[in-house]
Coordinates of C-alpha atoms and ligand atoms in Angstrom, one line a residue:
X1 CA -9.3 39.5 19.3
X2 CA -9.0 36.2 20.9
X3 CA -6.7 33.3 18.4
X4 CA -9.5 30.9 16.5
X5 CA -9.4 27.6 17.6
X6 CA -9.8 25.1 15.1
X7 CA -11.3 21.7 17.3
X8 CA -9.9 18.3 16.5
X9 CA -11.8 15.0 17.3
X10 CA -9.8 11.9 16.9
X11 CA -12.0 8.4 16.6
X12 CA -9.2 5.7 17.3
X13 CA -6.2 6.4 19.9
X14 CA -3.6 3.6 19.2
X15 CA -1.0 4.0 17.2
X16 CA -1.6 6.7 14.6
X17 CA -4.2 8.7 17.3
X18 CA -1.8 9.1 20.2
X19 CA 0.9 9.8 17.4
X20 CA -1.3 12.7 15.6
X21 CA -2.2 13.5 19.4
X22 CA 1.5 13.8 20.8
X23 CA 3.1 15.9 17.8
X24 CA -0.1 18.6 17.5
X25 CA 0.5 19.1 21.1
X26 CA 4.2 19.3 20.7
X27 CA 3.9 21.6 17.4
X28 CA 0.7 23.9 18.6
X29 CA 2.2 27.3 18.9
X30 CA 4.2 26.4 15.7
X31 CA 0.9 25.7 13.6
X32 CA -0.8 28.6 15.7
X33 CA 2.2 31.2 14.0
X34 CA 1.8 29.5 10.5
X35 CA -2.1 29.1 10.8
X36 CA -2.8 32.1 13.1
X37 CA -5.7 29.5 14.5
X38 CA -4.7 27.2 17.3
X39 CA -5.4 23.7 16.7
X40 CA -6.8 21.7 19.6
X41 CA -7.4 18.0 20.1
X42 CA -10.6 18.2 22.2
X43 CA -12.5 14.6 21.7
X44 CA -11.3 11.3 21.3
X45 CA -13.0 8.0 20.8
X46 CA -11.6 5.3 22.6
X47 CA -13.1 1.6 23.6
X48 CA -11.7 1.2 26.8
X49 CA -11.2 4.5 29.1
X50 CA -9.5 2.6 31.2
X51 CA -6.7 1.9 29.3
X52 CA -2.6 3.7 30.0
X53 CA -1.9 5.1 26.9
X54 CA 1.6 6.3 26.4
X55 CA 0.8 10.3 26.6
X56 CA -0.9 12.4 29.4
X57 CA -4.1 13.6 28.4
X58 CA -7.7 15.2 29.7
X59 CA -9.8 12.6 30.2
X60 CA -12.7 14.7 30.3
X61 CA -12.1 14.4 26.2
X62 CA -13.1 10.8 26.1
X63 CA -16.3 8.9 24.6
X64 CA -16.7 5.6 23.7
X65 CA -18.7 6.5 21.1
X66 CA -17.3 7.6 18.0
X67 CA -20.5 8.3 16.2
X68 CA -21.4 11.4 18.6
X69 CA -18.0 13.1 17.7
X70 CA -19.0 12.8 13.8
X71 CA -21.9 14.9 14.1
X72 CA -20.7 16.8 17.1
X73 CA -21.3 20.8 15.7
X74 CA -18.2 21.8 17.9
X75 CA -15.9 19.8 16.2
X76 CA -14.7 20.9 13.4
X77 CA -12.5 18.3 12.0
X78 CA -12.9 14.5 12.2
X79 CA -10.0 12.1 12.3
X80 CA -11.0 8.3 11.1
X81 CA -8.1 6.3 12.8
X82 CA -9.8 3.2 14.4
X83 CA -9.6 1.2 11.3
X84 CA -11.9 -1.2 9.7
X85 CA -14.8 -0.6 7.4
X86 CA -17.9 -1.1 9.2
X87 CA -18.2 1.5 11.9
X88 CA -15.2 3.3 10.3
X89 CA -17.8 4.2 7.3
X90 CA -20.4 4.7 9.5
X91 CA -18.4 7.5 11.0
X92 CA -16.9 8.9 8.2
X93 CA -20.4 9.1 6.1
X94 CA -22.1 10.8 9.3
X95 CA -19.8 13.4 9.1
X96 CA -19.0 13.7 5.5
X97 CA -23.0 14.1 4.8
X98 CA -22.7 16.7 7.9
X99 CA -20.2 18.7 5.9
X100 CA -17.6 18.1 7.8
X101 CA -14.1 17.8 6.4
X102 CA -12.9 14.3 7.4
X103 CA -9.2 12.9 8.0
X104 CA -8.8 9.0 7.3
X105 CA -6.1 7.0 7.6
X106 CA -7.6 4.0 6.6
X107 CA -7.0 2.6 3.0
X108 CA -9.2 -0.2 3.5
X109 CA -12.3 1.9 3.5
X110 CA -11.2 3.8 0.9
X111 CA -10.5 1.2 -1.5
X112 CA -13.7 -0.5 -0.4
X113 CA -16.3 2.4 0.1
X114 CA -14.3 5.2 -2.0
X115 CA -17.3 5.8 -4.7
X116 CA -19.7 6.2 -1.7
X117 CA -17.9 8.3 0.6
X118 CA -16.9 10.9 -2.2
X119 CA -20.5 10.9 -3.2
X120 CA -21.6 11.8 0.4
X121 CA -18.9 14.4 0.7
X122 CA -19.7 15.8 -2.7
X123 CA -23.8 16.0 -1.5
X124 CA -23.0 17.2 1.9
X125 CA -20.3 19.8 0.9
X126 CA -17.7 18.3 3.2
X127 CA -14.0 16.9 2.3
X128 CA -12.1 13.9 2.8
X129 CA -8.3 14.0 2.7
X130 CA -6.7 10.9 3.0
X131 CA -2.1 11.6 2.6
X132 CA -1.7 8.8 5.1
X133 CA -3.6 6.5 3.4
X134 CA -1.1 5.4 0.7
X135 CA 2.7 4.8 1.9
X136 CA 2.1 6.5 5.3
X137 CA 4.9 9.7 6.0
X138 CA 5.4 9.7 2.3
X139 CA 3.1 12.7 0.6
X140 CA 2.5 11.2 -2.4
X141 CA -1.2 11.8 -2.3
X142 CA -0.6 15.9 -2.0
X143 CA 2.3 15.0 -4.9
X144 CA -0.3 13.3 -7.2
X145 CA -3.5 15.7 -6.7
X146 CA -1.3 19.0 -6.4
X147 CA 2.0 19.3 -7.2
X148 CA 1.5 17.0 -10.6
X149 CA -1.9 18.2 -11.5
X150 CA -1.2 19.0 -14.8
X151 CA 0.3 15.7 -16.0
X152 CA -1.5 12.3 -17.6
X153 CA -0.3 9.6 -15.7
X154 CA 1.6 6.7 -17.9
X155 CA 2.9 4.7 -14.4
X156 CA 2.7 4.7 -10.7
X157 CA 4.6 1.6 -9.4
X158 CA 6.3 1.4 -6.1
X159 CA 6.7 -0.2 -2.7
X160 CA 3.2 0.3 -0.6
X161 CA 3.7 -1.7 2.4
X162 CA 6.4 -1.2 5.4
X163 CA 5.9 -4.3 7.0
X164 CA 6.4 -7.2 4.0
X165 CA 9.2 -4.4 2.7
X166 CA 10.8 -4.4 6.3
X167 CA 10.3 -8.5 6.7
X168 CA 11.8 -9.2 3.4
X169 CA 14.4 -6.9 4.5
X170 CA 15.1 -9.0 7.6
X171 CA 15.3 -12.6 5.8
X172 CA 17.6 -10.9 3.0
X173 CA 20.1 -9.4 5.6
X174 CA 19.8 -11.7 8.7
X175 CA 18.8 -14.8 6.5
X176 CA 15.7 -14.2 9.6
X177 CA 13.1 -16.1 10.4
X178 CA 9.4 -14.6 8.8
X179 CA 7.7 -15.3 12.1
X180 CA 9.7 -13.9 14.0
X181 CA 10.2 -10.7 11.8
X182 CA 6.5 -10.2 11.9
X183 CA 6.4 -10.5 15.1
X184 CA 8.6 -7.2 15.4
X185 CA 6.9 -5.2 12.9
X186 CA 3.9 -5.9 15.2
X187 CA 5.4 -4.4 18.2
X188 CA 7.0 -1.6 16.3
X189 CA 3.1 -0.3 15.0
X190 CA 3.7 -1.0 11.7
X191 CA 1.5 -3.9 11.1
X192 CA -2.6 -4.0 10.1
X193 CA -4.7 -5.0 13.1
X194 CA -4.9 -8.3 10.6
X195 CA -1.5 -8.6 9.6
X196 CA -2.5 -11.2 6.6
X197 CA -3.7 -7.5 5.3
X198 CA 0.2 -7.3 5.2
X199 CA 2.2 -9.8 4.1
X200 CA -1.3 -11.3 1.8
X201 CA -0.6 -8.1 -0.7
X202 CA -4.1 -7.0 0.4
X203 CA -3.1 -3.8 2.0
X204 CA -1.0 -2.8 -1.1
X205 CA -3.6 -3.5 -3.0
X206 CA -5.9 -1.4 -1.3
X207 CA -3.3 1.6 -1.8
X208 CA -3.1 0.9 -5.3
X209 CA -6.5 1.4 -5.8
X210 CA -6.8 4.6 -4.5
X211 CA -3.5 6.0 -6.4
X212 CA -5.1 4.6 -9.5
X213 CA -8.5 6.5 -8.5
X214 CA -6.7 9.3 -8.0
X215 CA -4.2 9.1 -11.4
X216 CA -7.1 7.8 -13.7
X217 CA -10.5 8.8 -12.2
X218 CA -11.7 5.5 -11.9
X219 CA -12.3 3.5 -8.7
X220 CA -11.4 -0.3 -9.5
X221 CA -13.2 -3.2 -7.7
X222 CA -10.3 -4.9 -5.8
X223 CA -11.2 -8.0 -7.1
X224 CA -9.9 -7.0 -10.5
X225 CA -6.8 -7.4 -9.4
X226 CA -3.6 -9.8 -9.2
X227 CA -2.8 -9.6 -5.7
X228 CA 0.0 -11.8 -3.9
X229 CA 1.6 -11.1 -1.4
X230 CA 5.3 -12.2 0.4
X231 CA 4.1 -15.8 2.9
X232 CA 5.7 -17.8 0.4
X233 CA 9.2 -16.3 -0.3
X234 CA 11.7 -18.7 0.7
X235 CA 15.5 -18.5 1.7
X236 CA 16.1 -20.3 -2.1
X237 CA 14.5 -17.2 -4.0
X238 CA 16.6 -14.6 -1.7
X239 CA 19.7 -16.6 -2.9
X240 CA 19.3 -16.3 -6.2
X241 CA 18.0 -13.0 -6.4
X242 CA 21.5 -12.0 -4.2
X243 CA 23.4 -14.3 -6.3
X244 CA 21.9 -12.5 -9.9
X245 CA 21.9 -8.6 -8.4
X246 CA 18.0 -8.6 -7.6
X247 CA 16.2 -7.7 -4.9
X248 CA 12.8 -8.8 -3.9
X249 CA 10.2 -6.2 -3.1
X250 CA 6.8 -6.6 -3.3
X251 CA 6.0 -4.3 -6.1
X252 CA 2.6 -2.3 -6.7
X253 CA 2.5 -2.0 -10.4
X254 CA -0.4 0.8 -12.1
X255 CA 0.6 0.6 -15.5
X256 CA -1.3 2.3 -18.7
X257 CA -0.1 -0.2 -21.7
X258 CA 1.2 1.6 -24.6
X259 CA -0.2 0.2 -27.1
X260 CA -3.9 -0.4 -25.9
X261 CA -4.2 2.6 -23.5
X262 CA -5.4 0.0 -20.9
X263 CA -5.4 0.2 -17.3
X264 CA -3.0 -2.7 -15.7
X265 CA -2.8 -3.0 -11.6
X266 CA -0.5 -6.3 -9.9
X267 CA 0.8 -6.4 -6.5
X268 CA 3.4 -9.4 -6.5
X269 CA 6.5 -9.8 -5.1
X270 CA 9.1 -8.9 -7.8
X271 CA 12.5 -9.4 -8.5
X272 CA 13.8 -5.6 -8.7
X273 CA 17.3 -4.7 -9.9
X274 CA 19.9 -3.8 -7.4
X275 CA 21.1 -1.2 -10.2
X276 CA 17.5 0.5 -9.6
X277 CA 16.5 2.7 -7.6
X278 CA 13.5 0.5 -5.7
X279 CA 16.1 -2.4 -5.4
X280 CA 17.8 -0.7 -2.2
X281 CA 14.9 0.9 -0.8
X282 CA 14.8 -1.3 2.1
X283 CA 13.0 -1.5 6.0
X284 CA 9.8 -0.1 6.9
X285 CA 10.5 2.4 3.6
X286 CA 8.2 3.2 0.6
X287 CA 9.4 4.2 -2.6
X288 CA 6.4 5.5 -5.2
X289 CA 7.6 6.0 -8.9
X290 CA 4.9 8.1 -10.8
X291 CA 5.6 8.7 -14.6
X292 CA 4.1 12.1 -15.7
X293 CA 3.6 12.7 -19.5
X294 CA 4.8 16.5 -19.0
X295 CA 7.4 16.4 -15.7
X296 CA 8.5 13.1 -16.6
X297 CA 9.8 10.3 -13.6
X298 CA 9.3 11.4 -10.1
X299 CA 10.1 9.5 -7.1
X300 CA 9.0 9.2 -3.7
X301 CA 11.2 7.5 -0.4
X302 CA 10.6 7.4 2.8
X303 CA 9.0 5.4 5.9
X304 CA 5.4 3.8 4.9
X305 CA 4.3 2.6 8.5
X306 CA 4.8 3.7 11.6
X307 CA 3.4 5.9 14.8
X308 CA 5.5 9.0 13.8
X309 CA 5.7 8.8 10.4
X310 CA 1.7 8.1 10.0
X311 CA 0.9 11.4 12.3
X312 CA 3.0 13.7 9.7
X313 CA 1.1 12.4 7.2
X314 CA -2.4 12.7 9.5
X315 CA -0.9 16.0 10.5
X316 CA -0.4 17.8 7.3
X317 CA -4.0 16.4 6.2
X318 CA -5.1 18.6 9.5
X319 CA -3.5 21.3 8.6
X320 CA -4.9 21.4 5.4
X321 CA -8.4 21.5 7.2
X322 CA -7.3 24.3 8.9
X323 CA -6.3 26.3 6.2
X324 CA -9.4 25.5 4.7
X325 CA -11.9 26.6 7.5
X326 CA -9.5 29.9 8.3
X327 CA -9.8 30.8 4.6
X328 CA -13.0 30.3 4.3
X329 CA -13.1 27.3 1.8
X330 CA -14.6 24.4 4.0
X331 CA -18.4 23.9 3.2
X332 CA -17.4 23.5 -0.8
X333 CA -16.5 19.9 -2.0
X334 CA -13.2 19.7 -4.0
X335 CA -13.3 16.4 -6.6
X336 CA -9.5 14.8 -5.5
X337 CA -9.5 12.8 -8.8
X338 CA -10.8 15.3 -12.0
X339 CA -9.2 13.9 -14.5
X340 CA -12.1 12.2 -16.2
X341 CA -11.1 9.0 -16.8
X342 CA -13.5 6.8 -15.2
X343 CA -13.4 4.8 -18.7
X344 CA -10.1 3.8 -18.8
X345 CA -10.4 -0.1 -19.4
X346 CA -8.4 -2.4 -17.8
X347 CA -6.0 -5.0 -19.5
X348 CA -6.3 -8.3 -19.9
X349 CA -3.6 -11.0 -19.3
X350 CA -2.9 -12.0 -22.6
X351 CA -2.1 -8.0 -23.0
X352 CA 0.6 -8.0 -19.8
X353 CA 4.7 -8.9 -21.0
X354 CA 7.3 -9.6 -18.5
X355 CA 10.1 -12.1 -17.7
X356 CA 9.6 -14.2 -15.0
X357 CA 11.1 -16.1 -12.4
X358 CA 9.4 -19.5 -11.5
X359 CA 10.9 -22.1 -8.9
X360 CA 9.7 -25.8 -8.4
X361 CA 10.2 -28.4 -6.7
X362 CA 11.0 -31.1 -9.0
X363 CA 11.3 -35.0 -8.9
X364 CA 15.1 -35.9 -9.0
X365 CA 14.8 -38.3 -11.8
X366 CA 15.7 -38.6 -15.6
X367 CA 14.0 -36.5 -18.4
X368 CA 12.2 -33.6 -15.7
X369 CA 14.2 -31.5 -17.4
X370 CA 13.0 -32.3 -20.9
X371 CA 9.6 -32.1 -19.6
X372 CA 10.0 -28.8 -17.8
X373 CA 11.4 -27.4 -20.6
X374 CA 8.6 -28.8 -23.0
X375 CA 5.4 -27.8 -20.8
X376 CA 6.8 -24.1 -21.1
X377 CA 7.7 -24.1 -24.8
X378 CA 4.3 -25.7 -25.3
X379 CA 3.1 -22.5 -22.9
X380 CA 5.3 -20.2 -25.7
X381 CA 7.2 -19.6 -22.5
X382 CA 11.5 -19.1 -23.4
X383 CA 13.6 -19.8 -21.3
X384 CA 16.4 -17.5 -19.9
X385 CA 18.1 -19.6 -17.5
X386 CA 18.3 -22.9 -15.7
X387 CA 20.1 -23.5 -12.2
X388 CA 19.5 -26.8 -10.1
X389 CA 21.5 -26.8 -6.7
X390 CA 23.9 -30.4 -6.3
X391 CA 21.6 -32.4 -4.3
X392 CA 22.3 -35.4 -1.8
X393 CA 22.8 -38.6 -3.4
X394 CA 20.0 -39.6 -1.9
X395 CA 17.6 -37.1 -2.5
X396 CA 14.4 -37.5 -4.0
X397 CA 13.7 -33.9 -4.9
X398 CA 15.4 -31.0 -6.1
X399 CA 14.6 -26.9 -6.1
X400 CA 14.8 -25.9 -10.2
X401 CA 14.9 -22.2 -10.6
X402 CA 13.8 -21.0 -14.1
X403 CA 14.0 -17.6 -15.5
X404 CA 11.8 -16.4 -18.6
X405 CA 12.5 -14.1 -21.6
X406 CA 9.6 -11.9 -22.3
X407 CA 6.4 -13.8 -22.3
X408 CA 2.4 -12.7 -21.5
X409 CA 1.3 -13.0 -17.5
X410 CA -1.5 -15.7 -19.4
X411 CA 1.2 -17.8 -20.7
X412 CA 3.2 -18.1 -17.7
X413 CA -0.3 -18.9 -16.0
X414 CA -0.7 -21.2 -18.2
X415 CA 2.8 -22.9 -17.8
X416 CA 2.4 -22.7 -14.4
X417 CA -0.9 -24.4 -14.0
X418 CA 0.6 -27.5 -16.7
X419 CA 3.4 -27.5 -14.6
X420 CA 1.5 -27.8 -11.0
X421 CA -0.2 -31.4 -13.0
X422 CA 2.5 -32.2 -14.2
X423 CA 4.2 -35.5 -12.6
X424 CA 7.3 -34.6 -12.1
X425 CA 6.9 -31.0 -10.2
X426 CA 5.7 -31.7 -6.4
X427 CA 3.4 -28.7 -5.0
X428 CA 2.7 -25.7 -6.4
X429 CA 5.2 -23.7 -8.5
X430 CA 5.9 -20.3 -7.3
X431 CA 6.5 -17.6 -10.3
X432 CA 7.2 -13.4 -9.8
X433 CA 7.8 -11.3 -12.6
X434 CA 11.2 -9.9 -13.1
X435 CA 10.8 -6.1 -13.0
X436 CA 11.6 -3.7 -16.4
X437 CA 11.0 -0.8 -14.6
X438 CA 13.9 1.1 -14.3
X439 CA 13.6 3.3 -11.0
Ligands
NAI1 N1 0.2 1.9 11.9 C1 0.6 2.4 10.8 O1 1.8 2.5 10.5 C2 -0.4 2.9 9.8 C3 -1.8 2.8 10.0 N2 -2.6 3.3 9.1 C4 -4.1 3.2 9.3 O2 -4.5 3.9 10.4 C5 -5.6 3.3 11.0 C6 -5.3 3.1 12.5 O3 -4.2 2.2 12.6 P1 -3.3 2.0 13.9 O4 -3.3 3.2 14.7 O5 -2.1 1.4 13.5 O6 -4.3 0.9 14.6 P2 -4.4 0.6 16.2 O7 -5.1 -0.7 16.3 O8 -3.2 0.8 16.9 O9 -5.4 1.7 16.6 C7 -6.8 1.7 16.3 C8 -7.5 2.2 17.6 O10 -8.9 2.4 17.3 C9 -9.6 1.9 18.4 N3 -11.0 1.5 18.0 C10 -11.4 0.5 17.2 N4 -12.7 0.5 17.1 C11 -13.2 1.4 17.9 C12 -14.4 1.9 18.3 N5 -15.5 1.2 17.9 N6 -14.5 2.9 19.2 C13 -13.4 3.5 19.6 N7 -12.2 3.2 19.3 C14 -12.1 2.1 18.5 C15 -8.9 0.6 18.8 O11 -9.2 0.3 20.1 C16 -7.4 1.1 18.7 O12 -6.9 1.7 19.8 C17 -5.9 2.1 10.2 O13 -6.9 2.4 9.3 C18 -4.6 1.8 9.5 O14 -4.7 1.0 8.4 C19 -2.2 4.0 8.0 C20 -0.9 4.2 7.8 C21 0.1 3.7 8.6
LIG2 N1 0.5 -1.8 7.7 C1 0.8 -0.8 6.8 C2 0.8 0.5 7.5 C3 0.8 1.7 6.6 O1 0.0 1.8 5.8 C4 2.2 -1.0 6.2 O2 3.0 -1.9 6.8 O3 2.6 -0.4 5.2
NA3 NA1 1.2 9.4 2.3

């Protein structure tokens, strides 16, 4: 009897395709002897045919027109890698409502579109599986849904994006500039076609979303969120978190508070102890803690962005197809989130504690301190410590770096707002919460 052939069709050959297309090719008769199905790349959407890629391939495969290889009967799975929500949804619902199991890479969409597209596969009977969504090579979705099924999630917090983890990397090492850096992680592939997605917060955000769909059942409008991301991290806050034993990363927190059983999600750049685990994850890495209330702290390292690293993760998604259509199981939806707790609340400000770490840039003149000091106690903001660099003699300005005891994320909003009108603070204040998390 002739080998099955299971038929791939990959929308989007950049990066992540021509990765996912080089290593199937490389590993066929390897999945073949695993799978006993050969699995064969045999249509791929492109925009410009024209274009060198860096891989020989048939050309005979390509179609500008990604729609007709969603619905195309003789492919059996779909790979979403172009990116983008518009046409990417298009393409994904056409062949999610065609019962097609689906393969995206693309965060974005799922954060955005998540509730619709699992709807459509859920009506249609086909299956989206998404591992290189969330911290690319790094198979923490398969961790979450599978291997942890049994376990109520207390926290998932963790480093979500290789590029602002590999640029603040750069500056803390090479003291280098952020341009420049970015720059880099452009060329490398590990950057969003929109790289403010990147270094905004807005692409960590995105994962968070769908770890915290997948942990708590419920799908949370992005805009709920606190979301900054790394553009204004200066040479002055790398100092001092050296100078103190911090690192700065910018952490995704998904946190269920004790007390109130309420949902809490931030993405902010963080000082992270160097005794910790996430303080030395460094470059284009990830690192995913996830708190389980029966296996207790797991955690997840390894490279978030990247061509190879993204076509594991595509890969093993593929795979799982595979398996499913040899077995027989394609054609019957499978929820990736049953855990029922679509009600799960989310917290409020005044219900978030940390410490913090604020820096302004203050008017070098007497009683600023005094009046620093006041607007936060009048905030019910402690201070923890105090350090002003020696200025010029001259100098009309100095950088004040404040650190917090345990206060509420309103307060220091508060303090920080006062502060801004204050007279004697010039700009706007930059605050990140010291972590507590002790991965
Ligand atoms: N690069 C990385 O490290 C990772 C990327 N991802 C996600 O994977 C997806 C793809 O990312 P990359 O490969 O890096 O992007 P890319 O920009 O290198 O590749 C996307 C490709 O899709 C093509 N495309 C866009 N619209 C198209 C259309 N209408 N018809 C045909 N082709 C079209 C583009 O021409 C481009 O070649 C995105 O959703 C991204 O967020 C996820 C994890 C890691
Ligand atoms: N741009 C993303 C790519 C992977 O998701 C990142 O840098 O993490
Ligand atoms: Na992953």
């Amino acid at each position: 009897m002739s080998e099955r052939v299971i038929t791939v069709g990959l929308c989007g050959f950049g990066v992540v395709g021509q990765g996912v297309f080089n290593h199937l090719q490389k590993r066929e008769n390897d999945l073949s002897d695993q799978l006993g199905a050969r699995v064969k790349v045999t249509r791929i959407a492109v925009r410009d045919t024209s274009k060198k890629r860096d891989f020989d391939f048939d050309a005979a495969m390509l179609t500008t027109d990604p729609l007709s290889i969603a619905t195309d009967p003789a492919v059996d799975v779909v790979c979403e890698l172009m990116g983008g929500t518009t046409l990417a949804k298009e393409v994904t619902l056409a062949a999610l409502k065609a019962g097609k199991i689906v393969v995206s890479a693309n965060k974005a969409l799922i954060c955005d579109h998540g509730e619709a597209l699992f709807a459509a596969a859920k009506e249609g009977n086909g299956q989206l599986l998404f591992e290189a969504s969330v911290a690319g090579g790094i198979p923490v979705i398969k961790a979450i849904k599978e291997s942890l099924v049994v376990n109520r999630f207390n926290s998932i917090y963790g480093i979500l994006n290789g590029t602002s983890n590999y640029i603040l990397t750069r500056m803390t090492n090479e003291g280098a500039g952020y341009q420049e850096i970015l720059a880099e992680a452009k060329a490398l592939g590990y950057a969003e076609a929109d790289e403010s997605f990147d270094v905004d917060g807005i692409d960590a955000a995105h994962k968070a979303v769908v770890l915290a769909y997948l942990a708590y059942g419920r799908w949370v409008p992005y805009n709920d969120l606190l979301v900054q991301g790394i553009a204004e991290v200066t040479q002055a806050d790398i100092a001092f978190a050296k100078e103190n034993g911090y690192a700065i990363k910018l952490l995704a927190v998904i946190d269920v508070a004790h007390a109130s059983g309420k949902l809490y999600i931030s993405i902010l750049p963080t000082l992270v102890s160097k005794k910790y685990v996430l303080g030395s994850v460094d470059g284009v890495f990830n690192a995913v803690s996830v708190h389980g209330d029966v296996v207790g702290e797991t955690v997840y390292i390894g490279p978030g962005a990247g061509r190879d690293a993204t076509a594991s993760a595509v890969i093993s998604d593929i795979v799982d197809a595979a398996k499913l259509i040899v077995n027989g199981g394609a054609g019957r939806f499978i929820d990736p989130a049953p855990r029922g707790g679509a009600k799960i609340e989310l917290a409020e400000p005044e219900e978030i504690e940390s410490r913090y770490y604020v820096r302004l840039q203050v008017v070098d003149k007497p009683g600023v301190m005094a009046e620093v000091t006041s607007l936060l106690a009048k905030h019910d903001v402690s201070l923890a410590s105090v350090t002003q660099k020696e200025v010029e003699e001259d100098a009309t300005s100095a950088t004040l770096i404040v650190t917090t005891h345990t206060t509420t994320e309103q307060a220091i909003l508060d303090a920080v707002k006062a502060l801004e009108a204050s007279s004697c603070v010039e700009g706007k204040p930059f605050t990140m919460p010291v972590s507590s998390f002790e991965g």
